[in-house]
């Protein structure tokens, strides 16, 4: 099972990606959980609403990789590098499409 995130602009999908639910604990600890899994709960409806949160979460992840690696999934499906890469790519997409609407499938 995975989290699917998409950005839509003028009914066209401009970004689409997914990541395992095994990374929710790491996302919580880095401050990314609500931005990634539940943006509607923080009133984030467009890509622009996520930019600062994603940037700060990436900085948190990079500040102490070993702290976050302790949350790597024991089954190998969900590692620090996966969350970091996913979030960096999502941030680029949000910056490139700030008016895009966020759609999440959990």
PDB file of N, CA and C in Angstrom:
ATOM      1  N   UNK A   1       0.841  -1.179   0.000  1.00  0.00           N
ATOM      2  CA  UNK A   1       0.000   0.000   0.000  1.00  0.00           C
ATOM      3  C   UNK A   1       0.884   1.239   0.000  1.00  0.00           C
ATOM      4  N   UNK A   2       0.353   2.277  -0.637  1.00  0.00           N
ATOM      5  CA  UNK A   2       1.173   3.480  -0.723  1.00  0.00           C
ATOM      6  C   UNK A   2       0.316   4.734  -0.709  1.00  0.00           C
ATOM      7  N   UNK A   3       0.988   5.818  -0.477  1.00  0.00           N
ATOM      8  CA  UNK A   3       0.404   7.146  -0.582  1.00  0.00           C
ATOM      9  C   UNK A   3       0.642   7.625  -2.004  1.00  0.00           C
ATOM     10  N   UNK A   4      -0.417   8.052  -2.666  1.00  0.00           N
ATOM     11  CA  UNK A   4      -0.298   8.617  -4.006  1.00  0.00           C
ATOM     12  C   UNK A   4      -0.555  10.111  -3.918  1.00  0.00           C
ATOM     13  N   UNK A   5       0.367  10.909  -4.444  1.00  0.00           N
ATOM     14  CA  UNK A   5       0.198  12.363  -4.472  1.00  0.00           C
ATOM     15  C   UNK A   5       0.203  12.820  -5.925  1.00  0.00           C
ATOM     16  N   UNK A   6      -0.690  13.742  -6.220  1.00  0.00           N
ATOM     17  CA  UNK A   6      -0.778  14.297  -7.574  1.00  0.00           C
ATOM     18  C   UNK A   6      -1.010  15.788  -7.480  1.00  0.00           C
ATOM     19  N   UNK A   7      -0.513  16.492  -8.480  1.00  0.00           N
ATOM     20  CA  UNK A   7      -0.770  17.922  -8.621  1.00  0.00           C
ATOM     21  C   UNK A   7      -1.487  18.125  -9.946  1.00  0.00           C
ATOM     22  N   UNK A   8      -2.575  18.879  -9.899  1.00  0.00           N
ATOM     23  CA  UNK A   8      -3.380  19.141 -11.090  1.00  0.00           C
ATOM     24  C   UNK A   8      -3.482  20.633 -11.349  1.00  0.00           C
ATOM     25  N   UNK A   9      -3.250  20.989 -12.585  1.00  0.00           N
ATOM     26  CA  UNK A   9      -3.415  22.369 -13.017  1.00  0.00           C
ATOM     27  C   UNK A   9      -4.285  22.360 -14.270  1.00  0.00           C
ATOM     28  N   UNK A  10      -5.405  23.078 -14.213  1.00  0.00           N
ATOM     29  CA  UNK A  10      -6.363  23.110 -15.330  1.00  0.00           C
ATOM     30  C   UNK A  10      -6.784  21.703 -15.749  1.00  0.00           C
ATOM     31  N   UNK A  11      -7.068  20.882 -14.762  1.00  0.00           N
ATOM     32  CA  UNK A  11      -7.509  19.493 -14.965  1.00  0.00           C
ATOM     33  C   UNK A  11      -6.457  18.589 -15.596  1.00  0.00           C
ATOM     34  N   UNK A  12      -5.234  19.064 -15.729  1.00  0.00           N
ATOM     35  CA  UNK A  12      -4.136  18.242 -16.240  1.00  0.00           C
ATOM     36  C   UNK A  12      -3.221  17.849 -15.091  1.00  0.00           C
ATOM     37  N   UNK A  13      -2.859  16.584 -15.039  1.00  0.00           N
ATOM     38  CA  UNK A  13      -1.921  16.127 -14.018  1.00  0.00           C
ATOM     39  C   UNK A  13      -0.520  16.595 -14.402  1.00  0.00           C
ATOM     40  N   UNK A  14       0.082  17.420 -13.549  1.00  0.00           N
ATOM     41  CA  UNK A  14       1.425  17.932 -13.820  1.00  0.00           C
ATOM     42  C   UNK A  14       2.483  17.221 -12.980  1.00  0.00           C
ATOM     43  N   UNK A  15       2.031  16.419 -11.988  1.00  0.00           N
ATOM     44  CA  UNK A  15       2.967  15.663 -11.161  1.00  0.00           C
ATOM     45  C   UNK A  15       2.204  14.519 -10.518  1.00  0.00           C
ATOM     46  N   UNK A  16       2.863  13.370 -10.422  1.00  0.00           N
ATOM     47  CA  UNK A  16       2.254  12.206  -9.798  1.00  0.00           C
ATOM     48  C   UNK A  16       3.364  11.324  -9.248  1.00  0.00           C
ATOM     49  N   UNK A  17       3.215  10.911  -8.001  1.00  0.00           N
ATOM     50  CA  UNK A  17       4.222  10.047  -7.396  1.00  0.00           C
ATOM     51  C   UNK A  17       3.581   9.281  -6.244  1.00  0.00           C
ATOM     52  N   UNK A  18       4.305   8.288  -5.740  1.00  0.00           N
ATOM     53  CA  UNK A  18       3.802   7.556  -4.578  1.00  0.00           C
ATOM     54  C   UNK A  18       4.951   7.112  -3.699  1.00  0.00           C
ATOM     55  N   UNK A  19       4.589   6.813  -2.454  1.00  0.00           N
ATOM     56  CA  UNK A  19       5.570   6.382  -1.468  1.00  0.00           C
ATOM     57  C   UNK A  19       4.883   5.454  -0.471  1.00  0.00           C
ATOM     58  N   UNK A  20       5.630   4.542   0.096  1.00  0.00           N
ATOM     59  CA  UNK A  20       5.082   3.559   1.017  1.00  0.00           C
ATOM     60  C   UNK A  20       4.583   4.193   2.318  1.00  0.00           C
ATOM     61  N   UNK A  21       3.522   3.580   2.839  1.00  0.00           N
ATOM     62  CA  UNK A  21       3.003   4.003   4.144  1.00  0.00           C
ATOM     63  C   UNK A  21       3.973   3.640   5.271  1.00  0.00           C
ATOM     64  N   UNK A  22       4.954   2.804   4.993  1.00  0.00           N
ATOM     65  CA  UNK A  22       5.929   2.425   6.023  1.00  0.00           C
ATOM     66  C   UNK A  22       6.755   3.608   6.509  1.00  0.00           C
ATOM     67  N   UNK A  23       6.666   4.736   5.839  1.00  0.00           N
ATOM     68  CA  UNK A  23       7.470   5.904   6.217  1.00  0.00           C
ATOM     69  C   UNK A  23       6.698   6.941   7.028  1.00  0.00           C
ATOM     70  N   UNK A  24       5.508   6.586   7.513  1.00  0.00           N
ATOM     71  CA  UNK A  24       4.719   7.585   8.247  1.00  0.00           C
ATOM     72  C   UNK A  24       5.392   8.028   9.541  1.00  0.00           C
ATOM     73  N   UNK A  25       6.008   7.122  10.268  1.00  0.00           N
ATOM     74  CA  UNK A  25       6.674   7.498  11.529  1.00  0.00           C
ATOM     75  C   UNK A  25       7.813   8.476  11.249  1.00  0.00           C
ATOM     76  N   UNK A  26       8.618   8.195  10.246  1.00  0.00           N
ATOM     77  CA  UNK A  26       9.714   9.089   9.878  1.00  0.00           C
ATOM     78  C   UNK A  26       9.161  10.443   9.431  1.00  0.00           C
ATOM     79  N   UNK A  27       8.078  10.403   8.677  1.00  0.00           N
ATOM     80  CA  UNK A  27       7.452  11.647   8.226  1.00  0.00           C
ATOM     81  C   UNK A  27       6.957  12.463   9.418  1.00  0.00           C
ATOM     82  N   UNK A  28       6.360  11.789  10.405  1.00  0.00           N
ATOM     83  CA  UNK A  28       5.930  12.496  11.622  1.00  0.00           C
ATOM     84  C   UNK A  28       7.116  13.170  12.291  1.00  0.00           C
ATOM     85  N   UNK A  29       8.170  12.416  12.496  1.00  0.00           N
ATOM     86  CA  UNK A  29       9.339  12.921  13.219  1.00  0.00           C
ATOM     87  C   UNK A  29      10.029  14.071  12.494  1.00  0.00           C
ATOM     88  N   UNK A  30       9.927  14.118  11.190  1.00  0.00           N
ATOM     89  CA  UNK A  30      10.584  15.175  10.411  1.00  0.00           C
ATOM     90  C   UNK A  30       9.677  16.375  10.157  1.00  0.00           C
ATOM     91  N   UNK A  31       8.417  16.279  10.589  1.00  0.00           N
ATOM     92  CA  UNK A  31       7.479  17.376  10.377  1.00  0.00           C
ATOM     93  C   UNK A  31       6.802  17.354   9.019  1.00  0.00           C
ATOM     94  N   UNK A  32       6.874  16.228   8.335  1.00  0.00           N
ATOM     95  CA  UNK A  32       6.319  16.128   6.983  1.00  0.00           C
ATOM     96  C   UNK A  32       4.982  15.397   6.888  1.00  0.00           C
ATOM     97  N   UNK A  33       4.586  14.730   7.944  1.00  0.00           N
ATOM     98  CA  UNK A  33       3.418  13.850   7.838  1.00  0.00           C
ATOM     99  C   UNK A  33       2.176  14.556   7.303  1.00  0.00           C
ATOM    100  N   UNK A  34       1.773  15.640   7.921  1.00  0.00           N
ATOM    101  CA  UNK A  34       0.529  16.287   7.496  1.00  0.00           C
ATOM    102  C   UNK A  34       0.643  16.877   6.095  1.00  0.00           C
ATOM    103  N   UNK A  35       1.791  17.407   5.757  1.00  0.00           N
ATOM    104  CA  UNK A  35       1.976  17.959   4.407  1.00  0.00           C
ATOM    105  C   UNK A  35       1.869  16.867   3.349  1.00  0.00           C
ATOM    106  N   UNK A  36       2.376  15.680   3.654  1.00  0.00           N
ATOM    107  CA  UNK A  36       2.368  14.596   2.673  1.00  0.00           C
ATOM    108  C   UNK A  36       1.090  13.768   2.723  1.00  0.00           C
ATOM    109  N   UNK A  37       0.717  13.282   3.907  1.00  0.00           N
ATOM    110  CA  UNK A  37      -0.391  12.343   4.022  1.00  0.00           C
ATOM    111  C   UNK A  37      -1.752  13.009   4.221  1.00  0.00           C
ATOM    112  N   UNK A  38      -1.790  14.173   4.857  1.00  0.00           N
ATOM    113  CA  UNK A  38      -3.075  14.786   5.194  1.00  0.00           C
ATOM    114  C   UNK A  38      -3.052  16.307   5.014  1.00  0.00           C
ATOM    115  N   UNK A  39      -2.729  16.773   3.826  1.00  0.00           N
ATOM    116  CA  UNK A  39      -2.615  18.224   3.624  1.00  0.00           C
ATOM    117  C   UNK A  39      -3.907  18.985   3.915  1.00  0.00           C
ATOM    118  N   UNK A  40      -5.048  18.342   3.693  1.00  0.00           N
ATOM    119  CA  UNK A  40      -6.322  19.025   3.943  1.00  0.00           C
ATOM    120  C   UNK A  40      -6.489  19.387   5.418  1.00  0.00           C
ATOM    121  N   UNK A  41      -5.845  18.628   6.314  1.00  0.00           N
ATOM    122  CA  UNK A  41      -5.956  18.900   7.746  1.00  0.00           C
ATOM    123  C   UNK A  41      -5.146  20.119   8.178  1.00  0.00           C
ATOM    124  N   UNK A  42      -4.246  20.577   7.321  1.00  0.00           N
ATOM    125  CA  UNK A  42      -3.487  21.802   7.615  1.00  0.00           C
ATOM    126  C   UNK A  42      -3.855  22.900   6.611  1.00  0.00           C
ATOM    127  N   UNK A  43      -5.014  22.735   6.001  1.00  0.00           N
ATOM    128  CA  UNK A  43      -5.525  23.716   5.028  1.00  0.00           C
ATOM    129  C   UNK A  43      -4.572  23.960   3.868  1.00  0.00           C
ATOM    130  N   UNK A  44      -3.913  22.916   3.424  1.00  0.00           N
ATOM    131  CA  UNK A  44      -3.044  22.992   2.244  1.00  0.00           C
ATOM    132  C   UNK A  44      -3.817  22.399   1.072  1.00  0.00           C
ATOM    133  N   UNK A  45      -4.160  23.254   0.126  1.00  0.00           N
ATOM    134  CA  UNK A  45      -4.967  22.819  -1.011  1.00  0.00           C
ATOM    135  C   UNK A  45      -4.264  23.024  -2.349  1.00  0.00           C
ATOM    136  N   UNK A  46      -3.241  23.883  -2.351  1.00  0.00           N
ATOM    137  CA  UNK A  46      -2.449  24.098  -3.565  1.00  0.00           C
ATOM    138  C   UNK A  46      -0.985  23.810  -3.261  1.00  0.00           C
ATOM    139  N   UNK A  47      -0.223  23.588  -4.304  1.00  0.00           N
ATOM    140  CA  UNK A  47       1.200  23.288  -4.148  1.00  0.00           C
ATOM    141  C   UNK A  47       1.924  24.385  -3.371  1.00  0.00           C
ATOM    142  N   UNK A  48       1.547  25.634  -3.602  1.00  0.00           N
ATOM    143  CA  UNK A  48       2.191  26.749  -2.896  1.00  0.00           C
ATOM    144  C   UNK A  48       2.058  26.611  -1.385  1.00  0.00           C
ATOM    145  N   UNK A  49       0.957  26.025  -0.924  1.00  0.00           N
ATOM    146  CA  UNK A  49       0.731  25.847   0.510  1.00  0.00           C
ATOM    147  C   UNK A  49       1.730  24.881   1.142  1.00  0.00           C
ATOM    148  N   UNK A  50       2.369  24.053   0.342  1.00  0.00           N
ATOM    149  CA  UNK A  50       3.280  23.025   0.859  1.00  0.00           C
ATOM    150  C   UNK A  50       4.752  23.413   0.807  1.00  0.00           C
ATOM    151  N   UNK A  51       5.095  24.400   0.028  1.00  0.00           N
ATOM    152  CA  UNK A  51       6.509  24.675  -0.260  1.00  0.00           C
ATOM    153  C   UNK A  51       7.344  24.852   1.001  1.00  0.00           C
ATOM    154  N   UNK A  52       6.957  25.711   1.909  1.00  0.00           N
ATOM    155  CA  UNK A  52       7.752  25.966   3.109  1.00  0.00           C
ATOM    156  C   UNK A  52       7.823  24.730   4.001  1.00  0.00           C
ATOM    157  N   UNK A  53       6.711  24.026   4.132  1.00  0.00           N
ATOM    158  CA  UNK A  53       6.694  22.826   4.977  1.00  0.00           C
ATOM    159  C   UNK A  53       7.619  21.755   4.410  1.00  0.00           C
ATOM    160  N   UNK A  54       7.560  21.538   3.105  1.00  0.00           N
ATOM    161  CA  UNK A  54       8.441  20.542   2.482  1.00  0.00           C
ATOM    162  C   UNK A  54       9.903  20.948   2.624  1.00  0.00           C
ATOM    163  N   UNK A  55      10.194  22.223   2.404  1.00  0.00           N
ATOM    164  CA  UNK A  55      11.570  22.725   2.539  1.00  0.00           C
ATOM    165  C   UNK A  55      12.085  22.482   3.956  1.00  0.00           C
ATOM    166  N   UNK A  56      11.274  22.816   4.956  1.00  0.00           N
ATOM    167  CA  UNK A  56      11.689  22.628   6.346  1.00  0.00           C
ATOM    168  C   UNK A  56      11.846  21.152   6.689  1.00  0.00           C
ATOM    169  N   UNK A  57      10.961  20.318   6.181  1.00  0.00           N
ATOM    170  CA  UNK A  57      11.064  18.886   6.429  1.00  0.00           C
ATOM    171  C   UNK A  57      12.325  18.288   5.835  1.00  0.00           C
ATOM    172  N   UNK A  58      12.683  18.725   4.641  1.00  0.00           N
ATOM    173  CA  UNK A  58      13.929  18.269   4.007  1.00  0.00           C
ATOM    174  C   UNK A  58      15.125  18.698   4.845  1.00  0.00           C
ATOM    175  N   UNK A  59      15.106  19.932   5.317  1.00  0.00           N
ATOM    176  CA  UNK A  59      16.196  20.410   6.177  1.00  0.00           C
ATOM    177  C   UNK A  59      16.284  19.571   7.445  1.00  0.00           C
ATOM    178  N   UNK A  60      15.137  19.231   8.034  1.00  0.00           N
ATOM    179  CA  UNK A  60      15.137  18.374   9.223  1.00  0.00           C
ATOM    180  C   UNK A  60      15.748  17.017   8.911  1.00  0.00           C
ATOM    181  N   UNK A  61      15.337  16.407   7.811  1.00  0.00           N
ATOM    182  CA  UNK A  61      15.878  15.100   7.435  1.00  0.00           C
ATOM    183  C   UNK A  61      17.387  15.151   7.238  1.00  0.00           C
ATOM    184  N   UNK A  62      17.855  16.179   6.566  1.00  0.00           N
ATOM    185  CA  UNK A  62      19.287  16.288   6.272  1.00  0.00           C
ATOM    186  C   UNK A  62      20.115  16.660   7.495  1.00  0.00           C
ATOM    187  N   UNK A  63      19.481  17.250   8.500  1.00  0.00           N
ATOM    188  CA  UNK A  63      20.222  17.709   9.675  1.00  0.00           C
ATOM    189  C   UNK A  63      20.732  16.560  10.540  1.00  0.00           C
ATOM    190  N   UNK A  64      20.069  15.405  10.484  1.00  0.00           N
ATOM    191  CA  UNK A  64      20.457  14.286  11.341  1.00  0.00           C
ATOM    192  C   UNK A  64      20.006  12.963  10.713  1.00  0.00           C
ATOM    193  N   UNK A  65      20.656  12.558   9.623  1.00  0.00           N
ATOM    194  CA  UNK A  65      20.229  11.339   8.924  1.00  0.00           C
ATOM    195  C   UNK A  65      20.129  10.105   9.823  1.00  0.00           C
ATOM    196  N   UNK A  66      21.056   9.940  10.740  1.00  0.00           N
ATOM    197  CA  UNK A  66      21.029   8.740  11.589  1.00  0.00           C
ATOM    198  C   UNK A  66      19.810   8.717  12.496  1.00  0.00           C
ATOM    199  N   UNK A  67      19.395   9.872  12.968  1.00  0.00           N
ATOM    200  CA  UNK A  67      18.176   9.946  13.782  1.00  0.00           C
ATOM    201  C   UNK A  67      16.991   9.397  12.998  1.00  0.00           C
ATOM    202  N   UNK A  68      16.906   9.764  11.734  1.00  0.00           N
ATOM    203  CA  UNK A  68      15.765   9.348  10.925  1.00  0.00           C
ATOM    204  C   UNK A  68      15.908   7.934  10.382  1.00  0.00           C
ATOM    205  N   UNK A  69      17.123   7.468  10.202  1.00  0.00           N
ATOM    206  CA  UNK A  69      17.325   6.096   9.701  1.00  0.00           C
ATOM    207  C   UNK A  69      16.823   5.050  10.689  1.00  0.00           C
ATOM    208  N   UNK A  70      16.723   5.420  11.962  1.00  0.00           N
ATOM    209  CA  UNK A  70      16.196   4.458  12.937  1.00  0.00           C
ATOM    210  C   UNK A  70      14.744   4.083  12.626  1.00  0.00           C
ATOM    211  N   UNK A  71      14.079   4.896  11.810  1.00  0.00           N
ATOM    212  CA  UNK A  71      12.694   4.626  11.425  1.00  0.00           C
ATOM    213  C   UNK A  71      12.590   3.890  10.088  1.00  0.00           C
ATOM    214  N   UNK A  72      13.726   3.471   9.519  1.00  0.00           N
ATOM    215  CA  UNK A  72      13.680   2.659   8.301  1.00  0.00           C
ATOM    216  C   UNK A  72      12.829   1.421   8.565  1.00  0.00           C
ATOM    217  N   UNK A  73      12.036   1.043   7.602  1.00  0.00           N
ATOM    218  CA  UNK A  73      11.181  -0.139   7.750  1.00  0.00           C
ATOM    219  C   UNK A  73      12.039  -1.394   7.840  1.00  0.00           C
ATOM    220  N   UNK A  74      11.735  -2.229   8.809  1.00  0.00           N
ATOM    221  CA  UNK A  74      12.520  -3.450   9.011  1.00  0.00           C
ATOM    222  C   UNK A  74      12.406  -4.407   7.828  1.00  0.00           C
ATOM    223  N   UNK A  75      11.327  -4.306   7.055  1.00  0.00           N
ATOM    224  CA  UNK A  75      11.154  -5.192   5.903  1.00  0.00           C
ATOM    225  C   UNK A  75      11.847  -4.663   4.647  1.00  0.00           C
ATOM    226  N   UNK A  76      12.515  -3.507   4.770  1.00  0.00           N
ATOM    227  CA  UNK A  76      13.245  -2.935   3.645  1.00  0.00           C
ATOM    228  C   UNK A  76      12.407  -2.054   2.733  1.00  0.00           C
ATOM    229  N   UNK A  77      11.106  -2.024   2.959  1.00  0.00           N
ATOM    230  CA  UNK A  77      10.202  -1.214   2.133  1.00  0.00           C
ATOM    231  C   UNK A  77       9.934   0.114   2.825  1.00  0.00           C
ATOM    232  N   UNK A  78      10.863   1.054   2.670  1.00  0.00           N
ATOM    233  CA  UNK A  78      10.718   2.373   3.265  1.00  0.00           C
ATOM    234  C   UNK A  78      11.968   2.771   4.016  1.00  0.00           C
ATOM    235  N   UNK A  79      12.802   3.528   3.359  1.00  0.00           N
ATOM    236  CA  UNK A  79      14.068   3.958   3.944  1.00  0.00           C
ATOM    237  C   UNK A  79      14.172   5.476   3.927  1.00  0.00           C
ATOM    238  N   UNK A  80      15.091   5.970   4.749  1.00  0.00           N
ATOM    239  CA  UNK A  80      15.383   7.404   4.837  1.00  0.00           C
ATOM    240  C   UNK A  80      15.573   8.009   3.453  1.00  0.00           C
ATOM    241  N   UNK A  81      16.384   7.357   2.640  1.00  0.00           N
ATOM    242  CA  UNK A  81      16.688   7.877   1.307  1.00  0.00           C
ATOM    243  C   UNK A  81      15.430   8.003   0.443  1.00  0.00           C
ATOM    244  N   UNK A  82      14.489   7.080   0.641  1.00  0.00           N
ATOM    245  CA  UNK A  82      13.235   7.124  -0.121  1.00  0.00           C
ATOM    246  C   UNK A  82      12.413   8.360   0.235  1.00  0.00           C
ATOM    247  N   UNK A  83      12.267   8.625   1.536  1.00  0.00           N
ATOM    248  CA  UNK A  83      11.485   9.788   1.959  1.00  0.00           C
ATOM    249  C   UNK A  83      12.165  11.078   1.539  1.00  0.00           C
ATOM    250  N   UNK A  84      13.474  11.143   1.680  1.00  0.00           N
ATOM    251  CA  UNK A  84      14.201  12.351   1.293  1.00  0.00           C
ATOM    252  C   UNK A  84      14.047  12.616  -0.205  1.00  0.00           C
ATOM    253  N   UNK A  85      14.283  11.625  -1.024  1.00  0.00           N
ATOM    254  CA  UNK A  85      14.178  11.782  -2.475  1.00  0.00           C
ATOM    255  C   UNK A  85      12.750  12.137  -2.899  1.00  0.00           C
ATOM    256  N   UNK A  86      11.778  11.430  -2.351  1.00  0.00           N
ATOM    257  CA  UNK A  86      10.372  11.691  -2.665  1.00  0.00           C
ATOM    258  C   UNK A  86      10.011  13.143  -2.348  1.00  0.00           C
ATOM    259  N   UNK A  87      10.414  13.601  -1.172  1.00  0.00           N
ATOM    260  CA  UNK A  87      10.064  14.953  -0.736  1.00  0.00           C
ATOM    261  C   UNK A  87      10.797  16.005  -1.554  1.00  0.00           C
ATOM    262  N   UNK A  88      12.052  15.753  -1.891  1.00  0.00           N
ATOM    263  CA  UNK A  88      12.791  16.703  -2.732  1.00  0.00           C
ATOM    264  C   UNK A  88      12.131  16.841  -4.106  1.00  0.00           C
ATOM    265  N   UNK A  89      11.725  15.724  -4.688  1.00  0.00           N
ATOM    266  CA  UNK A  89      11.069  15.765  -6.000  1.00  0.00           C
ATOM    267  C   UNK A  89       9.708  16.458  -5.920  1.00  0.00           C
ATOM    268  N   UNK A  90       8.992  16.203  -4.848  1.00  0.00           N
ATOM    269  CA  UNK A  90       7.686  16.834  -4.648  1.00  0.00           C
ATOM    270  C   UNK A  90       7.845  18.348  -4.480  1.00  0.00           C
ATOM    271  N   UNK A  91       8.874  18.771  -3.757  1.00  0.00           N
ATOM    272  CA  UNK A  91       9.143  20.198  -3.577  1.00  0.00           C
ATOM    273  C   UNK A  91       9.419  20.868  -4.919  1.00  0.00           C
ATOM    274  N   UNK A  92      10.222  20.256  -5.761  1.00  0.00           N
ATOM    275  CA  UNK A  92      10.497  20.810  -7.094  1.00  0.00           C
ATOM    276  C   UNK A  92       9.188  20.963  -7.871  1.00  0.00           C
ATOM    277  N   UNK A  93       8.354  19.939  -7.827  1.00  0.00           N
ATOM    278  CA  UNK A  93       7.074  19.999  -8.540  1.00  0.00           C
ATOM    279  C   UNK A  93       6.183  21.109  -7.991  1.00  0.00           C
ATOM    280  N   UNK A  94       6.176  21.276  -6.682  1.00  0.00           N
ATOM    281  CA  UNK A  94       5.364  22.337  -6.069  1.00  0.00           C
ATOM    282  C   UNK A  94       5.883  23.715  -6.465  1.00  0.00           C
ATOM    283  N   UNK A  95       7.191  23.873  -6.473  1.00  0.00           N
ATOM    284  CA  UNK A  95       7.764  25.165  -6.879  1.00  0.00           C
ATOM    285  C   UNK A  95       7.478  25.458  -8.352  1.00  0.00           C
ATOM    286  N   UNK A  96       7.506  24.437  -9.173  1.00  0.00           N
ATOM    287  CA  UNK A  96       7.262  24.614 -10.610  1.00  0.00           C
ATOM    288  C   UNK A  96       5.788  24.822 -10.945  1.00  0.00           C
ATOM    289  N   UNK A  97       4.913  24.408 -10.030  1.00  0.00           N
ATOM    290  CA  UNK A  97       3.464  24.468 -10.276  1.00  0.00           C
ATOM    291  C   UNK A  97       2.736  24.965  -9.028  1.00  0.00           C
ATOM    292  N   UNK A  98       3.045  26.155  -8.548  1.00  0.00           N
ATOM    293  CA  UNK A  98       2.510  26.609  -7.260  1.00  0.00           C
ATOM    294  C   UNK A  98       0.986  26.715  -7.202  1.00  0.00           C
ATOM    295  N   UNK A  99       0.330  26.884  -8.322  1.00  0.00           N
ATOM    296  CA  UNK A  99      -1.132  27.009  -8.328  1.00  0.00           C
ATOM    297  C   UNK A  99      -1.853  25.677  -8.495  1.00  0.00           C
ATOM    298  N   UNK A 100      -1.094  24.611  -8.632  1.00  0.00           N
ATOM    299  CA  UNK A 100      -1.696  23.297  -8.840  1.00  0.00           C
ATOM    300  C   UNK A 100      -2.448  22.837  -7.596  1.00  0.00           C
ATOM    301  N   UNK A 101      -3.562  22.154  -7.825  1.00  0.00           N
ATOM    302  CA  UNK A 101      -4.346  21.583  -6.739  1.00  0.00           C
ATOM    303  C   UNK A 101      -3.735  20.253  -6.319  1.00  0.00           C
ATOM    304  N   UNK A 102      -3.728  20.017  -5.014  1.00  0.00           N
ATOM    305  CA  UNK A 102      -3.195  18.785  -4.444  1.00  0.00           C
ATOM    306  C   UNK A 102      -4.294  17.729  -4.419  1.00  0.00           C
ATOM    307  N   UNK A 103      -3.965  16.528  -4.870  1.00  0.00           N
ATOM    308  CA  UNK A 103      -4.867  15.391  -4.725  1.00  0.00           C
ATOM    309  C   UNK A 103      -4.083  14.250  -4.095  1.00  0.00           C
ATOM    310  N   UNK A 104      -4.677  13.655  -3.071  1.00  0.00           N
ATOM    311  CA  UNK A 104      -4.038  12.594  -2.304  1.00  0.00           C
ATOM    312  C   UNK A 104      -4.922  11.354  -2.329  1.00  0.00           C
ATOM    313  N   UNK A 105      -4.304  10.200  -2.467  1.00  0.00           N
ATOM    314  CA  UNK A 105      -5.006   8.930  -2.314  1.00  0.00           C
ATOM    315  C   UNK A 105      -4.226   8.108  -1.299  1.00  0.00           C
ATOM    316  N   UNK A 106      -4.906   7.749  -0.223  1.00  0.00           N
ATOM    317  CA  UNK A 106      -4.248   7.001   0.846  1.00  0.00           C
ATOM    318  C   UNK A 106      -4.709   5.553   0.837  1.00  0.00           C
TER     319      UNK A 106
END
